[in-house]
Amino acid sequence: LRKASKRLTCHKRYKIQKKIREHHRKVRKEAKKRGRKKPKKDPGVPSAAPFKEELLREAEQRKQRLEELKQKQKLNRQKEHEKKRKLEAKKNATKIKEKAEGKVGKSSVKSKAKTNKLLDKNSKKSFCRELKKVIEASDVVLEVLDARDPMGCRCPQLEQAVTCSGGDKKLLLILNKIDLVPKENLEKWLNYLKKEFPTVAFKSATLMKDKTMFTKRRARVDLSRTTECFGSKCLLKLLQEHGKTQNKAIQVGVVGFPNVGKSSIINSLKGVRACNVGLARGVTKSMQIVHIDKQTKMLDSPSIIADPSNSALALALRSIIDTEESGSAGVLEGVDALLNHCSKQQVMMHYSIPDFRNTEEFLTLLAQKRGMLKKGGVPDIENIAKVLLCDWTGAKISYHSQPPGSQRLPPYLTEDKIAEMQECFNLKNLEEENNNTVQALKYPSPASSIIFQSAGMANGTIEENKVTEEASEWENLETSKEGEEEEEEDFTESDDDQDNVEEEEKVVKEVTRKAKLGKQQTSPTNSEKEMAESKHSNSLSFSLDKTGDEDDAYDFNTDYV
């Protein structure tokens, strides 16, 4: 059987159109009789409302952050699209070549060779090889120490290799990040360290965080320019004087554990961004030569590899493996060791978190506060642990450790060796320059800086033969196909970021609505407290770049009581 036709006669079709016109006319007539209601004018925030300025400022800041996040994600999506297109183009090109030449076997051998090269470049043995090159090639070795834990950044194996190498090789200690410790603590450490090696107080120049950041005038930020640094003149003067005594151009190697600021020091001395820097550990993978002037060459080196025999704290803070790639168990163990070596009350004050019984509860509270939640509102403990370790190795948190009570020289250091290391350097001028540097900077107060118990010197492996490679660490680099799959996964993740932006927009609208209504009562009700708690739990991961104090510009719980 055929289906019934939907065709109508002209009479019927015209009749329907007439009825529709009449209906529309009737609706317009009724609307005209009723009259149009004008939209209500926004009354704004009442001047009597408490914390009016803070509310409006917070809403404005959220809008600005949301716009910046959108721009950032748009640029990331464009990059990912380009990467995907390039990968597809490469795939098609290789397939066509293989079909034309009929050399499928040879291409598979080539791909394996490429992965082996990548593995070799990222392996621990390669890091040791490059580090040894730097030590052998340099006339002066700068061991960079984090001023917050100088003893934990010292490597006895490195110091022994330099002092016992013979010749005129010198070792200098660079105390970096001095603006993150109290002034009294810094002076104690300078007095302690100068008895063993010549020590320079240094504050390296910091770079802008992101290439894609825009100012209000839409001018792109120039990443090649650095901010002001302290101690660079003193260090350059010291090296130039040493070069004059040697009557030749000197090579200066910069060595140290991850994230102590080796590349940042070279950039500060050069005055331009010559070396790549980043929060990730192990950014520098090979020796890099930077010419400071005609008489001085700086050699940037990969990080020292922490020995597996070190304590959990030393491995958490000084390990070469990036926290993004390491296992969750190791990260949680590192955070546990970190909290055990700090004052619990100071940690609670810094992160604005209530009392906690164990590490897992602390991470749960911190994840809820910073909005790091999985589906269903479950706190993302693994990711917050990784972020915490990055904060402690980066330049965000101010903490300090006390120098040992008595001066005990390591077995490889004798009084003759100390005198040998100190000759050719004007120690009086060095002390004066250090004092000038110390006086020029602003420091955190001892009360705001967290007291930290150092685990002592961290053992490192310099010899390539002593390195034991971990198979699980580089399993992801087996084939180029897996790399392409990872690109696709990253691409899908950008869609999730878009959902997060939509959620953030809802939060912003809710905050602005609250700001406009203002507070009708002087004491906070239970419903307001619930709304404040839900706001904290729904805040997004981009607030992780802020410290605990900046997270809550306005807290509804701190209203008039």
Coordinates of C-alpha atoms in Angstrom, one line a residue:
L1 CA 0.0 0.0 0.0
R2 CA 1.1 3.5 -0.8
K3 CA 1.4 6.2 1.9
A4 CA -1.3 8.9 1.9
S5 CA -0.2 12.0 0.0
K6 CA 0.3 15.2 2.0
R7 CA -0.6 17.4 -0.9
L8 CA -3.5 19.9 -0.2
T9 CA -5.9 21.8 -2.4
C10 CA -5.2 25.5 -2.9
H11 CA -8.5 26.3 -1.2
K12 CA -7.5 24.5 1.9
R13 CA -3.9 25.9 2.0
Y14 CA -5.1 29.5 1.6
K15 CA -7.7 29.0 4.3
I16 CA -4.9 27.8 6.8
Q17 CA -2.7 30.8 6.0
K18 CA -5.7 33.2 6.6
K19 CA -6.4 31.6 10.0
I20 CA -2.7 32.1 11.0
R21 CA -2.7 35.7 9.9
E22 CA -5.9 36.3 12.0
H23 CA -4.4 34.7 15.0
H24 CA -1.2 36.8 14.9
R25 CA -3.3 40.0 14.5
K26 CA -5.4 39.0 17.6
V27 CA -2.2 38.4 19.6
R28 CA -0.8 41.8 18.6
K29 CA -4.0 43.5 19.5
E30 CA -4.1 42.0 23.0
A31 CA -0.5 42.9 23.6
K32 CA -1.2 46.5 22.6
K33 CA -4.1 46.7 25.1
R34 CA -2.0 45.3 28.0
G35 CA 0.9 47.6 27.3
R36 CA 4.6 46.7 27.4
K37 CA 6.2 46.3 30.8
K38 CA 9.5 48.1 31.0
P39 CA 12.5 46.1 32.3
K40 CA 13.3 46.8 35.9
K41 CA 16.3 49.0 36.5
D42 CA 19.2 47.5 38.3
P43 CA 19.2 49.0 41.8
G44 CA 22.9 48.2 42.3
V45 CA 24.5 47.3 45.6
P46 CA 23.1 49.2 48.6
S47 CA 25.6 51.5 50.2
A48 CA 24.7 50.1 53.6
A49 CA 25.7 46.6 52.6
P50 CA 28.8 45.3 54.3
F51 CA 32.0 44.7 52.2
K52 CA 30.4 46.3 49.1
E53 CA 33.7 47.1 47.5
E54 CA 35.2 43.7 48.1
L55 CA 32.1 42.0 46.6
L56 CA 32.2 44.1 43.4
R57 CA 36.0 43.8 43.1
E58 CA 35.8 40.0 43.5
A59 CA 33.1 39.7 40.8
E60 CA 35.2 41.9 38.4
Q61 CA 38.3 39.8 39.1
R62 CA 36.4 36.6 38.3
K63 CA 35.2 38.0 35.0
Q64 CA 38.7 39.1 34.0
R65 CA 40.1 35.7 35.0
L66 CA 37.4 33.9 33.0
E67 CA 38.2 36.0 29.9
E68 CA 41.9 35.2 30.2
L69 CA 41.1 31.5 30.6
K70 CA 38.9 31.5 27.5
Q71 CA 41.6 33.2 25.4
K72 CA 44.2 30.7 26.7
Q73 CA 42.0 27.7 25.9
K74 CA 41.2 29.1 22.5
L75 CA 44.9 29.4 21.6
N76 CA 45.6 25.9 23.1
R77 CA 42.8 24.4 20.9
Q78 CA 44.2 26.1 17.8
K79 CA 47.6 24.6 18.6
E80 CA 46.1 21.2 19.1
H81 CA 44.2 21.4 15.8
E82 CA 47.5 22.3 14.0
K83 CA 49.3 19.5 15.7
K84 CA 46.6 17.0 14.7
R85 CA 46.6 18.2 11.1
K86 CA 50.4 17.9 11.0
L87 CA 50.3 14.4 12.4
E88 CA 47.6 13.3 9.9
A89 CA 49.6 14.8 7.1
K90 CA 52.7 13.0 8.2
K91 CA 50.8 9.7 8.5
N92 CA 49.4 10.1 5.0
A93 CA 52.8 11.0 3.6
T94 CA 54.5 8.0 5.2
K95 CA 51.8 5.6 3.9
I96 CA 52.1 6.9 0.4
K97 CA 55.9 6.5 0.5
E98 CA 55.7 3.0 1.9
K99 CA 53.3 2.0 -0.8
A100 CA 55.4 3.5 -3.5
E101 CA 58.7 2.2 -2.3
G102 CA 57.5 -1.0 -0.7
K103 CA 59.9 -0.7 2.2
V104 CA 57.7 -1.4 5.2
G105 CA 60.3 -3.3 7.1
K106 CA 62.9 -0.6 6.9
S107 CA 60.5 2.1 8.1
S108 CA 59.7 0.2 11.2
V109 CA 63.4 -0.1 12.0
K110 CA 63.8 3.6 11.5
S111 CA 60.9 4.4 13.9
K112 CA 62.5 2.2 16.6
A113 CA 65.8 4.0 16.2
K114 CA 64.1 7.3 16.7
T115 CA 62.4 6.2 19.9
N116 CA 65.7 4.9 21.1
K117 CA 67.3 8.3 20.5
L118 CA 64.4 10.0 22.4
L119 CA 64.8 7.6 25.3
D120 CA 68.6 8.2 25.3
K121 CA 68.1 11.9 25.5
N122 CA 65.6 11.7 28.4
S123 CA 67.4 9.0 30.3
K124 CA 69.2 9.4 33.6
K125 CA 72.5 8.1 32.0
S126 CA 72.3 11.0 29.4
F127 CA 71.8 13.5 32.3
C128 CA 74.9 12.1 34.1
R129 CA 76.9 12.2 30.9
E130 CA 76.1 15.8 30.2
L131 CA 76.7 16.8 33.8
K132 CA 80.1 15.2 33.8
K133 CA 80.9 17.1 30.5
V134 CA 80.1 20.4 32.3
I135 CA 82.2 19.6 35.3
E136 CA 85.2 18.6 33.2
A137 CA 85.0 21.6 30.8
S138 CA 84.5 24.3 33.5
D139 CA 87.2 26.2 35.3
V140 CA 84.8 27.4 38.0
V141 CA 81.8 25.3 39.2
L142 CA 78.8 27.2 40.7
E143 CA 76.7 24.9 42.9
V144 CA 73.3 26.5 43.2
L145 CA 71.5 26.1 46.5
D146 CA 67.9 27.0 47.5
A147 CA 68.1 29.4 50.4
R148 CA 65.1 27.8 52.0
D149 CA 67.0 24.4 52.4
P150 CA 70.7 25.0 51.5
M151 CA 71.9 21.8 53.2
G152 CA 69.3 19.7 51.4
C153 CA 70.5 21.1 48.0
R154 CA 74.2 20.2 48.6
C155 CA 75.5 17.1 46.9
P156 CA 78.6 15.6 48.6
Q157 CA 79.5 13.5 45.5
L158 CA 79.6 16.7 43.3
E159 CA 81.7 18.6 45.8
Q160 CA 84.1 15.8 46.2
A161 CA 84.4 15.4 42.4
V162 CA 85.3 19.1 42.0
T163 CA 87.6 19.5 45.0
C164 CA 89.5 16.3 44.2
S165 CA 89.8 16.8 40.5
G166 CA 93.1 18.6 40.7
G167 CA 94.3 21.6 38.7
D168 CA 92.9 25.1 39.4
K169 CA 89.2 24.1 39.4
K170 CA 87.2 26.2 41.9
L171 CA 83.8 25.7 43.6
L172 CA 81.5 28.5 44.5
L173 CA 78.2 28.2 46.3
I174 CA 75.3 30.4 45.0
L175 CA 72.5 30.9 47.6
N176 CA 69.5 31.5 45.3
K177 CA 65.9 32.6 46.2
I178 CA 67.0 34.6 49.1
D179 CA 63.8 36.7 49.0
L180 CA 61.8 33.7 50.3
V181 CA 63.5 33.4 53.7
P182 CA 63.7 35.8 56.8
K183 CA 66.7 38.1 56.9
E184 CA 68.2 36.7 60.1
N185 CA 68.0 33.2 58.7
L186 CA 69.8 34.2 55.5
E187 CA 72.6 35.9 57.5
K188 CA 73.1 32.7 59.6
W189 CA 73.4 30.6 56.5
L190 CA 75.9 33.0 54.8
N191 CA 78.1 32.9 57.9
Y192 CA 77.9 29.1 58.0
L193 CA 78.6 28.4 54.3
K194 CA 81.4 30.9 53.8
K195 CA 83.6 28.9 56.2
E196 CA 83.6 26.0 53.7
F197 CA 83.4 27.7 50.2
P198 CA 83.0 31.2 48.9
T199 CA 79.2 31.9 49.0
V200 CA 77.3 34.5 46.9
A201 CA 73.8 35.7 47.9
F202 CA 71.6 35.8 44.8
K203 CA 68.1 36.6 43.8
S204 CA 67.5 35.7 40.1
A205 CA 65.3 37.6 37.8
T206 CA 61.8 36.1 37.2
L207 CA 60.2 35.9 33.8
M208 CA 56.6 36.3 32.8
K209 CA 54.7 33.0 33.1
D210 CA 53.0 32.6 29.8
K211 CA 53.6 33.5 26.2
T212 CA 49.9 33.9 25.5
M213 CA 49.2 36.4 28.3
F214 CA 47.8 39.7 27.0
T215 CA 47.7 43.1 28.8
K216 CA 44.6 45.4 28.7
R217 CA 45.9 47.1 25.6
R218 CA 46.2 43.7 23.9
A219 CA 50.0 44.1 23.7
R220 CA 51.9 40.8 23.7
V221 CA 54.3 40.5 26.6
D222 CA 58.0 40.3 25.6
L223 CA 59.4 37.2 27.3
S224 CA 63.0 38.1 26.4
R225 CA 63.1 40.8 29.1
T226 CA 63.7 39.9 32.8
T227 CA 62.8 41.7 36.0
E228 CA 65.4 43.1 38.4
C229 CA 67.9 40.7 40.0
F230 CA 70.2 41.0 43.0
G231 CA 73.8 39.7 43.4
S232 CA 74.6 39.5 39.6
K233 CA 77.1 42.3 39.7
C234 CA 78.9 40.7 42.7
L235 CA 79.1 37.3 40.9
L236 CA 80.3 38.8 37.6
K237 CA 82.9 40.8 39.4
L238 CA 84.1 37.7 41.2
L239 CA 84.4 35.7 38.0
Q240 CA 86.1 38.5 36.0
E241 CA 88.7 38.9 38.8
H242 CA 89.4 35.1 38.7
G243 CA 89.7 35.3 34.9
K244 CA 92.3 38.1 35.1
T245 CA 94.4 36.0 37.5
Q246 CA 94.3 33.1 35.1
N247 CA 95.1 35.3 32.1
K248 CA 92.6 33.5 29.9
A249 CA 88.9 33.2 29.1
I250 CA 87.2 31.0 31.7
Q251 CA 84.3 28.6 31.5
V252 CA 81.8 28.6 34.4
G253 CA 79.6 25.5 34.9
V254 CA 76.3 25.9 36.8
V255 CA 75.2 22.7 38.5
G256 CA 72.6 21.7 41.2
F257 CA 69.5 19.7 41.9
P258 CA 66.2 20.3 40.0
N259 CA 64.3 23.6 40.5
V260 CA 67.1 25.5 42.4
G261 CA 67.3 28.1 39.6
K262 CA 70.4 27.2 37.5
S263 CA 69.0 28.4 34.2
S264 CA 67.4 31.5 35.8
I265 CA 70.9 32.6 37.2
I266 CA 72.4 32.4 33.7
N267 CA 69.4 34.4 32.3
S268 CA 69.9 37.0 35.1
L269 CA 73.6 37.4 34.3
K270 CA 73.0 37.6 30.5
G271 CA 70.0 40.0 31.0
V272 CA 68.0 38.1 28.3
R273 CA 66.2 34.8 28.3
A274 CA 69.0 32.6 26.9
C275 CA 68.0 29.3 28.6
N276 CA 64.6 27.7 28.9
V277 CA 63.1 27.7 32.4
G278 CA 60.0 26.2 33.9
L279 CA 58.2 24.8 36.9
A280 CA 58.6 21.2 35.5
R281 CA 61.7 19.4 36.8
G282 CA 64.4 18.5 34.3
V283 CA 63.7 21.2 31.6
T284 CA 67.4 21.4 30.7
K285 CA 68.5 18.1 29.1
S286 CA 71.9 18.8 27.7
M287 CA 74.9 21.1 28.1
Q288 CA 74.2 24.6 26.8
I289 CA 76.9 27.3 26.3
V290 CA 75.9 31.0 26.9
H291 CA 78.5 33.8 26.3
I292 CA 78.3 36.5 29.0
D293 CA 81.3 38.5 27.7
K294 CA 84.6 37.9 25.9
Q295 CA 86.2 36.5 29.0
T296 CA 83.3 34.4 30.5
K297 CA 81.3 31.5 29.1
M298 CA 78.5 30.0 31.2
L299 CA 77.7 26.3 30.8
D300 CA 74.1 25.3 31.7
S301 CA 73.8 21.6 32.8
P302 CA 71.0 19.1 33.5
S303 CA 70.0 18.5 37.1
I304 CA 71.9 16.2 39.4
I305 CA 70.1 12.9 39.8
A306 CA 69.0 12.1 43.4
D307 CA 70.2 8.7 44.6
P308 CA 67.3 6.2 45.4
S309 CA 68.9 5.6 48.9
N310 CA 67.9 9.2 50.0
S311 CA 65.1 9.8 52.4
A312 CA 61.5 10.2 51.1
L313 CA 61.7 14.0 51.8
A314 CA 64.9 14.4 49.7
L315 CA 63.4 12.3 46.9
A316 CA 60.2 14.3 46.9
L317 CA 62.0 17.7 46.7
R318 CA 65.2 16.8 44.8
S319 CA 64.1 14.0 42.4
I320 CA 64.7 14.5 38.7
I321 CA 61.4 12.9 37.7
D322 CA 58.6 15.3 36.9
T323 CA 55.7 15.0 39.4
E324 CA 53.3 14.7 36.4
E325 CA 54.9 11.4 35.4
S326 CA 55.7 9.9 38.8
G327 CA 53.4 7.3 40.5
S328 CA 50.7 8.5 42.8
A329 CA 52.1 6.4 45.7
G330 CA 55.5 8.1 45.6
V331 CA 53.9 11.5 45.4
L332 CA 51.7 10.9 48.4
E333 CA 54.7 9.5 50.4
G334 CA 56.7 12.6 49.5
V335 CA 53.8 14.9 50.7
D336 CA 53.6 12.9 54.0
A337 CA 57.3 13.3 54.6
L338 CA 57.1 17.0 53.8
L339 CA 54.3 17.6 56.3
N340 CA 56.1 15.6 59.0
H341 CA 59.1 18.0 58.7
C342 CA 57.0 21.2 59.1
S343 CA 55.1 22.9 61.8
K344 CA 51.5 21.7 61.6
Q345 CA 50.0 24.9 62.9
Q346 CA 52.0 27.0 60.4
V347 CA 50.8 24.8 57.5
M348 CA 47.2 25.2 58.7
M349 CA 47.6 29.0 58.9
H350 CA 49.3 29.2 55.4
Y351 CA 46.7 27.1 53.6
S352 CA 43.7 28.4 55.8
I353 CA 42.7 24.8 56.5
P354 CA 41.2 23.4 59.8
D355 CA 43.0 20.7 61.9
F356 CA 43.7 17.5 60.1
R357 CA 44.6 14.0 61.4
N358 CA 46.7 12.7 58.5
T359 CA 48.1 13.5 55.1
E360 CA 45.1 12.2 53.2
E361 CA 42.7 14.4 55.2
F362 CA 44.9 17.4 54.6
L363 CA 45.0 16.8 50.8
T364 CA 41.2 16.3 50.8
L365 CA 40.6 19.6 52.6
L366 CA 43.0 21.4 50.3
A367 CA 41.4 19.9 47.1
Q368 CA 38.0 21.0 48.3
K369 CA 39.3 24.5 49.1
R370 CA 40.9 24.9 45.7
G371 CA 38.2 23.3 43.7
M372 CA 40.2 20.3 42.5
L373 CA 37.3 17.8 42.3
K374 CA 36.5 14.8 40.1
K375 CA 33.1 13.8 38.9
G376 CA 30.6 13.6 41.7
G377 CA 32.5 16.1 43.9
V378 CA 35.2 13.6 44.9
P379 CA 38.5 15.4 45.9
D380 CA 41.3 14.8 43.4
I381 CA 44.0 13.9 45.9
E382 CA 46.7 12.8 43.4
N383 CA 46.7 16.0 41.4
I384 CA 46.6 18.3 44.5
A385 CA 49.6 16.3 45.9
K386 CA 51.5 17.0 42.6
V387 CA 50.6 20.7 42.7
L388 CA 51.7 20.9 46.4
L389 CA 55.1 19.5 45.6
C390 CA 55.5 21.9 42.6
D391 CA 54.6 24.8 45.0
W392 CA 57.3 23.8 47.5
T393 CA 60.0 23.4 44.9
G394 CA 58.9 26.5 43.0
A395 CA 59.1 30.1 44.3
K396 CA 55.6 30.3 45.8
I397 CA 56.0 29.2 49.5
S398 CA 58.2 30.9 52.0
Y399 CA 59.8 28.4 54.4
H400 CA 63.3 28.2 56.1
S401 CA 65.5 25.7 57.8
Q402 CA 68.1 26.4 60.5
P403 CA 71.8 25.8 59.9
P404 CA 73.5 23.1 62.1
G405 CA 74.6 24.2 65.5
S406 CA 78.2 23.1 65.1
Q407 CA 80.4 23.3 62.0
R408 CA 81.4 19.8 61.0
L409 CA 83.5 19.6 57.8
P410 CA 82.7 16.7 55.4
P411 CA 85.5 14.0 55.1
Y412 CA 86.5 15.3 51.6
L413 CA 87.1 18.8 52.9
T414 CA 90.3 19.8 54.8
E415 CA 91.6 23.1 55.8
D416 CA 94.1 23.0 52.9
K417 CA 91.3 22.3 50.4
I418 CA 89.3 25.2 51.9
A419 CA 92.2 27.6 51.5
E420 CA 92.8 26.3 47.9
M421 CA 89.2 27.0 47.0
Q422 CA 89.3 30.5 48.6
E423 CA 92.5 31.7 46.9
C424 CA 92.2 34.0 43.9
F425 CA 89.0 35.4 45.3
N426 CA 88.7 38.7 47.2
L427 CA 86.7 37.5 50.2
K428 CA 86.4 41.0 51.8
N429 CA 84.8 42.5 48.7
L430 CA 82.6 39.4 48.5
E431 CA 81.3 39.9 52.0
E432 CA 80.7 43.6 51.4
E433 CA 78.7 42.9 48.2
N434 CA 76.7 40.2 50.0
N435 CA 75.8 42.7 52.8
N436 CA 74.7 45.2 50.2
T437 CA 72.5 42.6 48.5
V438 CA 71.0 41.5 51.8
Q439 CA 70.2 45.1 52.7
A440 CA 68.6 45.9 49.3
L441 CA 65.9 43.2 49.4
K442 CA 62.6 42.9 51.2
Y443 CA 62.1 39.7 53.2
P444 CA 59.1 37.8 54.7
S445 CA 58.7 38.0 58.5
P446 CA 59.8 35.0 60.6
A447 CA 56.1 34.5 61.7
S448 CA 54.9 34.2 58.1
S449 CA 57.7 31.8 57.0
I450 CA 57.1 28.1 57.7
I451 CA 59.8 26.4 59.9
F452 CA 61.2 23.4 58.0
Q453 CA 63.5 20.6 59.3
S454 CA 66.1 19.8 56.7
A455 CA 67.0 16.2 56.0
G456 CA 70.7 17.1 55.5
M457 CA 72.8 16.7 52.4
A458 CA 71.2 14.8 49.5
N459 CA 73.2 12.1 47.8
G460 CA 73.4 12.3 44.0
T461 CA 74.8 10.0 41.3
I462 CA 77.3 11.6 38.9
E463 CA 78.9 8.5 37.5
E464 CA 77.1 7.1 34.4
N465 CA 77.9 3.5 35.4
K466 CA 76.1 3.8 38.8
V467 CA 72.8 4.9 37.4
T468 CA 70.0 2.3 37.4
E469 CA 67.4 3.1 34.8
E470 CA 63.7 2.6 35.7
A471 CA 61.9 0.7 33.0
S472 CA 58.5 2.1 33.9
E473 CA 59.7 5.7 33.6
W474 CA 60.1 5.6 29.8
E475 CA 57.5 3.1 28.7
N476 CA 55.3 5.8 27.2
L477 CA 58.0 6.5 24.5
E478 CA 57.9 3.1 22.7
T479 CA 56.4 4.1 19.4
S480 CA 55.4 7.3 17.5
K481 CA 51.9 5.9 17.3
E482 CA 51.5 6.2 21.1
G483 CA 52.6 9.8 20.9
E484 CA 49.9 10.5 18.4
E485 CA 47.3 8.9 20.6
E486 CA 48.4 11.1 23.5
E487 CA 48.0 14.1 21.2
E488 CA 44.4 13.0 20.5
E489 CA 43.7 12.5 24.3
D490 CA 45.0 16.1 24.9
F491 CA 42.7 17.3 22.2
T492 CA 39.7 15.7 23.9
E493 CA 40.7 17.2 27.2
S494 CA 40.4 20.7 25.8
D495 CA 36.7 20.0 25.3
D496 CA 36.4 19.2 29.1
D497 CA 38.1 22.6 29.7
Q498 CA 35.2 24.2 27.8
D499 CA 32.7 22.6 30.1
N500 CA 34.7 24.0 33.1
V501 CA 34.5 27.5 31.6
E502 CA 30.7 27.2 31.3
E503 CA 30.5 26.1 35.0
E504 CA 32.7 29.1 35.9
E505 CA 30.3 31.4 34.1
K506 CA 27.4 30.2 36.2
V507 CA 29.5 30.8 39.4
V508 CA 30.3 34.4 38.2
K509 CA 26.6 35.1 37.5
E510 CA 25.7 33.8 41.0
V511 CA 28.3 36.0 42.7
T512 CA 27.3 39.2 40.8
R513 CA 23.6 38.5 41.7
K514 CA 24.6 38.2 45.3
A515 CA 26.7 41.4 45.1
K516 CA 23.7 43.4 43.7
L517 CA 21.2 42.1 46.3
G518 CA 23.6 42.9 49.2
K519 CA 23.1 41.7 52.7
Q520 CA 19.7 42.3 54.4
Q521 CA 20.7 41.0 57.8
T522 CA 23.8 41.7 60.0
S523 CA 24.4 38.1 61.0
P524 CA 24.9 35.3 58.5
T525 CA 22.2 32.7 58.1
N526 CA 22.7 29.0 57.6
S527 CA 21.6 29.3 53.9
E528 CA 24.3 31.9 53.3
K529 CA 26.9 29.6 54.8
E530 CA 25.8 26.8 52.6
M531 CA 26.0 29.0 49.5
A532 CA 29.6 30.1 50.5
E533 CA 30.7 26.5 51.0
S534 CA 29.2 25.4 47.6
K535 CA 31.0 28.4 46.0
H536 CA 34.3 27.2 47.4
S537 CA 33.7 23.6 46.2
N538 CA 32.8 24.7 42.6
S539 CA 35.7 27.0 42.1
L540 CA 37.9 25.9 39.2
S541 CA 41.5 24.7 38.9
F542 CA 42.8 28.0 37.5
S543 CA 42.7 29.4 41.1
L544 CA 45.6 27.0 41.8
D545 CA 48.1 29.6 40.7
K546 CA 47.0 31.7 43.6
T547 CA 48.1 31.2 47.2
G548 CA 45.8 30.3 50.0
D549 CA 45.4 33.9 51.1
E550 CA 44.4 35.1 47.6
D551 CA 41.9 32.3 47.1
D552 CA 39.2 33.8 49.3
A553 CA 39.0 37.6 48.6
Y554 CA 35.7 37.6 50.5
D555 CA 34.6 35.0 53.0
F556 CA 30.9 35.0 54.0
N557 CA 31.7 33.3 57.3
T558 CA 33.7 36.3 58.4
D559 CA 30.7 38.6 58.4
Y560 CA 29.5 40.7 61.4
V561 CA 28.6 38.5 64.4

